[in-house]
Short mmCIF file of C-alpha atoms in Angstrom, two decimals:
data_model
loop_
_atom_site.label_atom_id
_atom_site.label_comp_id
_atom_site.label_asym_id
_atom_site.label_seq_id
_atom_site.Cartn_x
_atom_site.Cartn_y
_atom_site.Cartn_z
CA UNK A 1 -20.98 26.76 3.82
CA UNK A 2 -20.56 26.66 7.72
CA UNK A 3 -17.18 25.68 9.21
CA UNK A 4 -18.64 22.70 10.21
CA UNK A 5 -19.53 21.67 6.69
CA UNK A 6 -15.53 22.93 5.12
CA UNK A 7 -13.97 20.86 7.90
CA UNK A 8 -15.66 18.00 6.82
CA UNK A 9 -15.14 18.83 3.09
CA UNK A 10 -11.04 19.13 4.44
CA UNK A 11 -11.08 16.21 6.22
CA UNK A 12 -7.33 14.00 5.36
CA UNK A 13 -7.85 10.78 4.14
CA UNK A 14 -5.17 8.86 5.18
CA UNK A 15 -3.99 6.18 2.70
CA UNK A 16 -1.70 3.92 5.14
CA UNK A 17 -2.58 2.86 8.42
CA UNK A 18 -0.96 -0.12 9.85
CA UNK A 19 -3.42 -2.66 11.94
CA UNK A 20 -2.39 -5.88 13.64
CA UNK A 21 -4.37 -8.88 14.35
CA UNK A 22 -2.82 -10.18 17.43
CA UNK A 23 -1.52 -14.62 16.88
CA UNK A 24 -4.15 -15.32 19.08
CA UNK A 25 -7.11 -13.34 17.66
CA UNK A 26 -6.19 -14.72 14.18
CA UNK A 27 -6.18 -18.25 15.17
CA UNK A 28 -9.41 -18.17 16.72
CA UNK A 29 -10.67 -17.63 13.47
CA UNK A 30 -8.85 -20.55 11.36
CA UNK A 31 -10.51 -23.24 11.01
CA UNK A 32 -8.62 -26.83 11.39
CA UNK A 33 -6.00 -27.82 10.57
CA UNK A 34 -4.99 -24.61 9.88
CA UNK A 35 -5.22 -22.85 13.20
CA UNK A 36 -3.30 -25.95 14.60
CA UNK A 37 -0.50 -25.59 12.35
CA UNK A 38 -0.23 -21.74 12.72
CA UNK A 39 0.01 -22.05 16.35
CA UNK A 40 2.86 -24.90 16.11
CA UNK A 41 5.00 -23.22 12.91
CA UNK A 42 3.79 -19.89 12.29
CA UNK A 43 4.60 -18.90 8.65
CA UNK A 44 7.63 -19.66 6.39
CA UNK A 45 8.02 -16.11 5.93
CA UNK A 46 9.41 -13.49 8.36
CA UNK A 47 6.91 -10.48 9.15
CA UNK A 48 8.29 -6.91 7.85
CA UNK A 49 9.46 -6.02 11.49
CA UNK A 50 11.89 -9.00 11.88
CA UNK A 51 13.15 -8.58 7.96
CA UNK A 52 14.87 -4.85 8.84
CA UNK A 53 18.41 -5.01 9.64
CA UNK A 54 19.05 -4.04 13.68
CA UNK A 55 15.63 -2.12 14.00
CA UNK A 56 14.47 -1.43 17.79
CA UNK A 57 10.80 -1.89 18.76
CA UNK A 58 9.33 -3.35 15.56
CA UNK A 59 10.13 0.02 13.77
CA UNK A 60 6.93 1.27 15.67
CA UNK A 61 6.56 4.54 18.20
CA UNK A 62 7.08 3.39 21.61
CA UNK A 63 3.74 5.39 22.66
CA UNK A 64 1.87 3.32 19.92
CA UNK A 65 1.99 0.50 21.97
CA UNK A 66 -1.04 -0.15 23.86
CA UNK A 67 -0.99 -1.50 27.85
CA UNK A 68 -1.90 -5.12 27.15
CA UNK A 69 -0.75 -5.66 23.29
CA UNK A 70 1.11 -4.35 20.38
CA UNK A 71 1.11 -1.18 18.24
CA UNK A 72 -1.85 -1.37 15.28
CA UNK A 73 -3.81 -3.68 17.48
CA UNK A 74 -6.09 -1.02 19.40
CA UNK A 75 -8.69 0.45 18.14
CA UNK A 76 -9.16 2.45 21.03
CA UNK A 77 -5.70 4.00 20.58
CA UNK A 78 -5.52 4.22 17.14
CA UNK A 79 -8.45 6.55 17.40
CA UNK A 80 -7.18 8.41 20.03
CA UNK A 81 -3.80 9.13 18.47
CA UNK A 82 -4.61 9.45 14.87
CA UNK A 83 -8.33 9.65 14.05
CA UNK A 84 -9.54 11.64 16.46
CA UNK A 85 -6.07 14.00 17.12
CA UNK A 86 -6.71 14.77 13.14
CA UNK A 87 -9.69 14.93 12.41
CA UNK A 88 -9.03 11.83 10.23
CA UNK A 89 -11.76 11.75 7.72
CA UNK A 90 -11.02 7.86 6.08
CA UNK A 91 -8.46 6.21 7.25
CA UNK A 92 -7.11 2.93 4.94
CA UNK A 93 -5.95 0.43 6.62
CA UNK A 94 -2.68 -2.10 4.83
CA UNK A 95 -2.43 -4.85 7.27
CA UNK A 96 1.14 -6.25 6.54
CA UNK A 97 1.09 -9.61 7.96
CA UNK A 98 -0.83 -10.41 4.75
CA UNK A 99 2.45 -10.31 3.11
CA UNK A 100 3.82 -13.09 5.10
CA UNK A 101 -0.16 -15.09 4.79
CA UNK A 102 -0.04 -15.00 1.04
CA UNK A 103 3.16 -16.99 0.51
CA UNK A 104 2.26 -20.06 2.00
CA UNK A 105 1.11 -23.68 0.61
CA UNK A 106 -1.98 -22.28 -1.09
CA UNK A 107 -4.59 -23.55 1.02
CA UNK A 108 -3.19 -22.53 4.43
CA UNK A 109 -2.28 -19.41 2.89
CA UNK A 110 -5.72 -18.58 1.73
CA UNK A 111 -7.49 -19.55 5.33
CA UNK A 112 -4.69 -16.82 6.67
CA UNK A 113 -5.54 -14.65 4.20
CA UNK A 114 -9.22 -15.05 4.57
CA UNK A 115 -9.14 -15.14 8.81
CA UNK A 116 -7.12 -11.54 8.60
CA UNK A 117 -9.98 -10.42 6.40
CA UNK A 118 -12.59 -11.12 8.67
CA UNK A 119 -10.44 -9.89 11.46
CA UNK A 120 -10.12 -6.95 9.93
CA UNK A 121 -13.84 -6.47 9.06
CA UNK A 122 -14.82 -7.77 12.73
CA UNK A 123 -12.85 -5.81 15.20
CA UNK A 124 -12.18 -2.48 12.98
CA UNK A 125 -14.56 -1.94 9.73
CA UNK A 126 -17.58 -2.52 11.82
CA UNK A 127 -16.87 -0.61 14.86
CA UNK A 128 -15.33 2.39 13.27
CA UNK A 129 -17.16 4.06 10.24
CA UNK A 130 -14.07 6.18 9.55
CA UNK A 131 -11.83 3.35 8.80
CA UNK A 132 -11.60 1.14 5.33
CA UNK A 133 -8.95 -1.64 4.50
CA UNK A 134 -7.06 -3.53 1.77
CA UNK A 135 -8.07 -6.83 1.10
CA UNK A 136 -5.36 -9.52 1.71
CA UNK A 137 -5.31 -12.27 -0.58
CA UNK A 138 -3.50 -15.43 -1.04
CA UNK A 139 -1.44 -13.90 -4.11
CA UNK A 140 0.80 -17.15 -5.29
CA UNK A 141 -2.69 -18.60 -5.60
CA UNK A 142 -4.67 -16.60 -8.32
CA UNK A 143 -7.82 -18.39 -8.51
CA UNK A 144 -8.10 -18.77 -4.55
CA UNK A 145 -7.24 -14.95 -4.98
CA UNK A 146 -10.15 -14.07 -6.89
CA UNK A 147 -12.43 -16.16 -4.84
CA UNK A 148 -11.28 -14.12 -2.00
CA UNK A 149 -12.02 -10.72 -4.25
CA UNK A 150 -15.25 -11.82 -4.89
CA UNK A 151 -16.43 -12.95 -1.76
CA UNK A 152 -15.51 -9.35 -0.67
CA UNK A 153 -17.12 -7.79 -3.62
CA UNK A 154 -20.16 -6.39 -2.31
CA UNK A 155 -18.60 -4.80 0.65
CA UNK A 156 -17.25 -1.24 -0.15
CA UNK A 157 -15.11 -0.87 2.56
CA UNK A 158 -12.78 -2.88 1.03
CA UNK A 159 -10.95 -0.17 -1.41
CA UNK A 160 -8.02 -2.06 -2.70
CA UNK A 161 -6.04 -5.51 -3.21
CA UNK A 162 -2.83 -5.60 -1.40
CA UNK A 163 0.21 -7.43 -2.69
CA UNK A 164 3.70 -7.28 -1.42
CA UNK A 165 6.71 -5.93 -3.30
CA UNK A 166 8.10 -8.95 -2.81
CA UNK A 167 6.35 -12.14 -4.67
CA UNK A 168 7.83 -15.28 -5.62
CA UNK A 169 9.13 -13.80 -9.17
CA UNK A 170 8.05 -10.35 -10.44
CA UNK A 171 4.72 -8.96 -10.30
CA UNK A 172 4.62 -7.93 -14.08
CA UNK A 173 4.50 -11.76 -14.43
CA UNK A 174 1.71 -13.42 -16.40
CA UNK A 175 0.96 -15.34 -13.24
CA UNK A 176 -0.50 -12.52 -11.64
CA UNK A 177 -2.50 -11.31 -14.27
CA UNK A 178 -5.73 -12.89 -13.19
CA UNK A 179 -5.57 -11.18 -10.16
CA UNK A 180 -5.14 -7.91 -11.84
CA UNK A 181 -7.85 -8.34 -13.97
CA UNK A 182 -10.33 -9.59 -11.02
CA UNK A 183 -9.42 -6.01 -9.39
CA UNK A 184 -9.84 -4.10 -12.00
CA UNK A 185 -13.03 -5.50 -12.90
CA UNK A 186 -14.36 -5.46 -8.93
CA UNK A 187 -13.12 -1.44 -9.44
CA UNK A 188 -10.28 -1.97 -6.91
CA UNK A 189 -6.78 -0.25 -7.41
CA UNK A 190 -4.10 -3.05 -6.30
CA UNK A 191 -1.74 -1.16 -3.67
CA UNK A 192 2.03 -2.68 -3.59
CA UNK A 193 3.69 -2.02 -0.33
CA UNK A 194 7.19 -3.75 0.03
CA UNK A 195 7.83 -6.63 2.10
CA UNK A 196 6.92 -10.14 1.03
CA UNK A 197 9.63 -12.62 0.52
CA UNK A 198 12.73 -9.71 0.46
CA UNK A 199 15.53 -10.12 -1.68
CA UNK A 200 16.56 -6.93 -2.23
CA UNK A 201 16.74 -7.57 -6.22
CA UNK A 202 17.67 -3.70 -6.71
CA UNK A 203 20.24 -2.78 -4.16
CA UNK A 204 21.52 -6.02 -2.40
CA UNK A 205 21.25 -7.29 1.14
CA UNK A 206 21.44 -4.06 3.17
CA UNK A 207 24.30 -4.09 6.57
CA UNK A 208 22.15 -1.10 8.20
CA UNK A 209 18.65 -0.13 8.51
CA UNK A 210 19.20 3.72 7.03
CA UNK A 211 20.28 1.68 3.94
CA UNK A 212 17.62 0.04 3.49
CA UNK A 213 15.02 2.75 4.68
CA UNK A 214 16.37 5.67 2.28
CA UNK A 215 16.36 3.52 -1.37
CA UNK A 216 12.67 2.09 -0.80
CA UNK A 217 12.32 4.06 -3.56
CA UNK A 218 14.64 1.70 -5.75
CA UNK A 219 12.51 -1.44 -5.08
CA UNK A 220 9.55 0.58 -6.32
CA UNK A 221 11.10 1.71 -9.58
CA UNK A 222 12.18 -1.76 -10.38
CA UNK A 223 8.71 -3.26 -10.06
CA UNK A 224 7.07 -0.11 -11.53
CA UNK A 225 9.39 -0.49 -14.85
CA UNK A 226 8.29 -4.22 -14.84
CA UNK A 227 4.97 -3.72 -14.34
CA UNK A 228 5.03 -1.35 -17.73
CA UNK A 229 7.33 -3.33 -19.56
CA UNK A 230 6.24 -6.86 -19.12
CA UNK A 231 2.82 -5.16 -21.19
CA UNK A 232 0.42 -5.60 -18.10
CA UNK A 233 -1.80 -2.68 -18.61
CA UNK A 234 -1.81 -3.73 -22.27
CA UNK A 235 -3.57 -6.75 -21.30
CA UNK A 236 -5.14 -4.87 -18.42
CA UNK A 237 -5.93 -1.55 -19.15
CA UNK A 238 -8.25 -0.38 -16.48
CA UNK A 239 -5.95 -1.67 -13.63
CA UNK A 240 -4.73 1.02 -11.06
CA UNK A 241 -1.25 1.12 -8.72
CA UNK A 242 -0.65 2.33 -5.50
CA UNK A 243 2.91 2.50 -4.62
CA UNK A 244 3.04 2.43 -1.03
CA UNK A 245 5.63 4.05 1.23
CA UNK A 246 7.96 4.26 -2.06
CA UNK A 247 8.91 7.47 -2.16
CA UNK A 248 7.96 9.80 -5.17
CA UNK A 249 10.60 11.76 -6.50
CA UNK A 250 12.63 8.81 -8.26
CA UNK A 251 9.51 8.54 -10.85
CA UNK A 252 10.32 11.19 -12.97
CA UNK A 253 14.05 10.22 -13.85
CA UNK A 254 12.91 6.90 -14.32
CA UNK A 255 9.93 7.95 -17.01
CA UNK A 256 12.57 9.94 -18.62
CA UNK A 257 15.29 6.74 -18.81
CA UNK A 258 12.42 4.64 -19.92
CA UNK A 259 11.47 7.07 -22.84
CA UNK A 260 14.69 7.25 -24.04
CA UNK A 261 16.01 3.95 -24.44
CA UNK A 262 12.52 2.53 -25.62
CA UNK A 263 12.76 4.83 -28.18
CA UNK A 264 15.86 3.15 -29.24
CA UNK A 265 14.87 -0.57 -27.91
CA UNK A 266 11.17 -0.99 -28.55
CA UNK A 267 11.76 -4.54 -30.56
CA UNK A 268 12.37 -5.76 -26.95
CA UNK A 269 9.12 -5.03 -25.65
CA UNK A 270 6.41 -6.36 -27.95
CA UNK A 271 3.32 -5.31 -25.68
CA UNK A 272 4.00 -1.91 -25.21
CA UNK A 273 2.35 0.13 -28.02
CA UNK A 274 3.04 3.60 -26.39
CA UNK A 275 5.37 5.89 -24.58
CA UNK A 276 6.34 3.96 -21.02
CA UNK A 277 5.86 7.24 -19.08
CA UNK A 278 2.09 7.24 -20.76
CA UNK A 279 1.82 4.14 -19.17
CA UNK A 280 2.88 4.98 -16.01
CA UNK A 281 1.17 8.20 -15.61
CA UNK A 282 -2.22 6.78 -16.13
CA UNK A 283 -1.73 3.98 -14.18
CA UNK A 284 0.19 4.58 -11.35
CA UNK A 285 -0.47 6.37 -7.92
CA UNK A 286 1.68 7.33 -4.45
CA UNK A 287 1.70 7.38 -1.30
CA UNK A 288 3.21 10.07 0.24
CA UNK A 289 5.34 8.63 3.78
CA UNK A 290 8.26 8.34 3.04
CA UNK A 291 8.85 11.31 1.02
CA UNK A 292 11.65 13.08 -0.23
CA UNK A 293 12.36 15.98 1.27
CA UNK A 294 15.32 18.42 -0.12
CA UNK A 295 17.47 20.62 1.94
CA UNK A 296 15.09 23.51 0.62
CA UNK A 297 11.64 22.46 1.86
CA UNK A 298 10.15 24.43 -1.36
CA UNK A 299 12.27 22.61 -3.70
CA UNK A 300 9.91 19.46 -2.96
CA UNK A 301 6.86 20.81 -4.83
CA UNK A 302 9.38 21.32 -7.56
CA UNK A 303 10.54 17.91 -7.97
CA UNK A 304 6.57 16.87 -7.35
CA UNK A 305 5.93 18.67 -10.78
CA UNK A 306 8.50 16.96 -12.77
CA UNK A 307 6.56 13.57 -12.58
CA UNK A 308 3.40 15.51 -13.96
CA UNK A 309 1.19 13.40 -11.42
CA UNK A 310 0.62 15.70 -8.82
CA UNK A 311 -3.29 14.46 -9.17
CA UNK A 312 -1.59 11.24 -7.98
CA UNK A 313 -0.15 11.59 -4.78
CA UNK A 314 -1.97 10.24 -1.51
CA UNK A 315 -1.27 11.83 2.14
CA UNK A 316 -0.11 9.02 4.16
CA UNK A 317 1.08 9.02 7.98
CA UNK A 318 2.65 5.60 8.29
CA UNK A 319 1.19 5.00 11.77
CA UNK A 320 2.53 3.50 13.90
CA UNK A 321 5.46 3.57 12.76
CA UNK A 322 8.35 5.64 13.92
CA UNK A 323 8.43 8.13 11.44
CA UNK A 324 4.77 9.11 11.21
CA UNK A 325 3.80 12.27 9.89
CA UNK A 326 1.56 13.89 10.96
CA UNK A 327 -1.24 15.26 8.78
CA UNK A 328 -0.82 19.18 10.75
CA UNK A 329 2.96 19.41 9.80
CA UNK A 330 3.18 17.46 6.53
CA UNK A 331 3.61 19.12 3.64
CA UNK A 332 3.08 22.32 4.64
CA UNK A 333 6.13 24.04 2.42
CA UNK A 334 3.63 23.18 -0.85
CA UNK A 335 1.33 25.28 -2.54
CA UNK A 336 -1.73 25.40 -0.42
CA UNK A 337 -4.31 23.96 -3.93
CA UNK A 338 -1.54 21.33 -4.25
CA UNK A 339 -1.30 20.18 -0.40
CA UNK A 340 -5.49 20.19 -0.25
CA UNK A 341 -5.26 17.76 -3.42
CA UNK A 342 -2.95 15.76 -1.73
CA UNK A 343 -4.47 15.46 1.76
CA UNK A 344 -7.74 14.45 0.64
CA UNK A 345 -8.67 15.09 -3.02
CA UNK A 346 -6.67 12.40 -4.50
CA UNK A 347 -7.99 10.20 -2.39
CA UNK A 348 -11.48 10.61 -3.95
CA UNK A 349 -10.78 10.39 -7.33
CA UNK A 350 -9.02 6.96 -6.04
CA UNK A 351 -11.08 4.98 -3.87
CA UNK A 352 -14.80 5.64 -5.52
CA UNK A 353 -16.33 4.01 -2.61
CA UNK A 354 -15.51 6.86 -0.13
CA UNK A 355 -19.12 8.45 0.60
CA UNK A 356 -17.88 12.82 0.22
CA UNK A 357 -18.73 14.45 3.00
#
């Protein structure tokens, strides 16, 4: 094989990039009255950026933004600072505006939904072959929800359905199980970032932004438990997680808490026929920014092991925001096998419709 050929083979696949379709951009492509409305009210709920307690600069890097815009928005410079700089082989894009789209009055909410779509598709998917996306849809609205996953269907370069962490009641609701099932029968995992309508169910309104960046991981274990527990991959069994930007580490103290006190409480939980932890190890995935990392840099590939999903874990840089990583430095204290799974592997066995090199 020539070095050409193992660099390709090597190449990260990074599994959260974050784009942004500029007001004006999207609003072009709403049709009336939507695009009226949207540039007189906006939406009812607040984009991620302007939900953290006292963050500076959108949480983004101040040399993500571009001359005439805002960070996510460039193509140009998202190529020069993270494809390119890597030697990014994929790149998946999580547009989180959807979050605040797929809240609204279902009909505007689906035209937002639909408009970032075909932004998405227009002025990114089309002009750079390295990049594929999450599909936003209009998630308080199943059916227009699986309208939207169909009409998308046919294009691979749409690898997953996004939803926020934050719905209207919990996402192991029987609401939301039509929209499950449409993505796991269109083959698409449905990646959970957190945002959405935020109210902090786990730990409380948080007074600083370090509180509320450090226990991401509690939101995720909350929905993850409810996901299992309300009996959706009973009644969905080929569905697929991503937990984005949720941290890691938490899962395996929470599979063990689960196992024990099912064993004790099953009666409560009708749907569940086996283990939780079974359930969550076959159905479950990470992303990898923000990680734990332990005052002993080698003690991270030990607490990795405990959740026994190593073949589960997704390199991710976060860009732009502040505390990218980047795919040279990450990671680099665990076993080399593990680390090569991790920054591109994984990532296969995940999204089929990445072409190997």
């Amino acid at each position: 094989m020539t070095t050409t050929e193992t660099q390709q083979r090597t190449a990260v696949v990074d599994a959260d990039i974050h784009p942004t379709i500029p007001a004006a951009n999207l609003a072009a492509r709403l049709p009336e009255p939507w695009r009226t409305r949207f540039q007189t009210f906006g939406t009812r709920v607040a984009p991620p950026p302007a939900i953290y307690p006292r963050v500076r600069n959108g949480g983004m890097r101040l040399d993500s933004y571009p001359a005439n815009g805002i960070p996510g928005s460039d193509l140009g410079l998202i190529r020069e600072q993270l494809l390119d700089a890597y030697g990014i082989g994929y790149g998946v894009l999580i547009p989180l505006q959807a979050h605040s789209y797929g809240a609204e009055q279902p009909e505007y909410a689906q035209a937002l939904c639909h408009a970032l779509n075909e932004s998405i598709r227009e002025d990114f998917l089309d002009p750079e072959p390295r990049l594929v996306s999450s599909l936003c849809v209009p998630h308080e609205s199943p059916e227009l929800s699986i309208a939207e996953i169909e009409r998308y269907a046919d294009d691979p370069r749409f690898v997953q359905v996004l939803f926020p962490g934050g719905p209207e009641t919990v996402l192991g609701h029987q609401k939301y199980l039509p929209i499950y099932r449409a993505a796991a029968e269109a083959g698409l995992p449905v990646a959970i970032h957190l945002g959405g309508i935020e109210q902090h169910r786990g730990d409380g309104w948080p007074s600083f932004y370090l509180e509320h960046h450090c226990w991401f991981g509690n939101g995720m274990a909350m929905l993850a438990a409810n996901l299992i527990l309300e009996g959706v991959f009973e009644q969905v069994p080929d569905l697929q997680i991503v937990l984005v930007e949720g941290g890691i580490a938490w899962s395996a103290p929470l599979m063990w808490s689960l196992d024990e006190a099912w064993s004790l409480l099953s009666a409560d939980v009708p749907r569940l026929q086996r283990k939780p932890s079974e359930y969550f190890r076959e159905h479950f995935w990470f992303s990898t920014q923000p990680i734990e990392e332990p005052p002993n840099p080698k003690h991270l590939g030990m607490a990795l092991a405990q959740t026994g999903m190593t073949d589960r874990i997704l390199f991710a840089s976060d860009y732009p925001h502040w505390d990218f990583d980047s795919p040279t430095t990450a990671l680099r204290e665990l076993p080399k096998e593990l680390r090569e799974e991790i920054m591109n592997e994984n990532a296969y066995r995940l999204y089929r419709n990445l072409e190997r090199p």
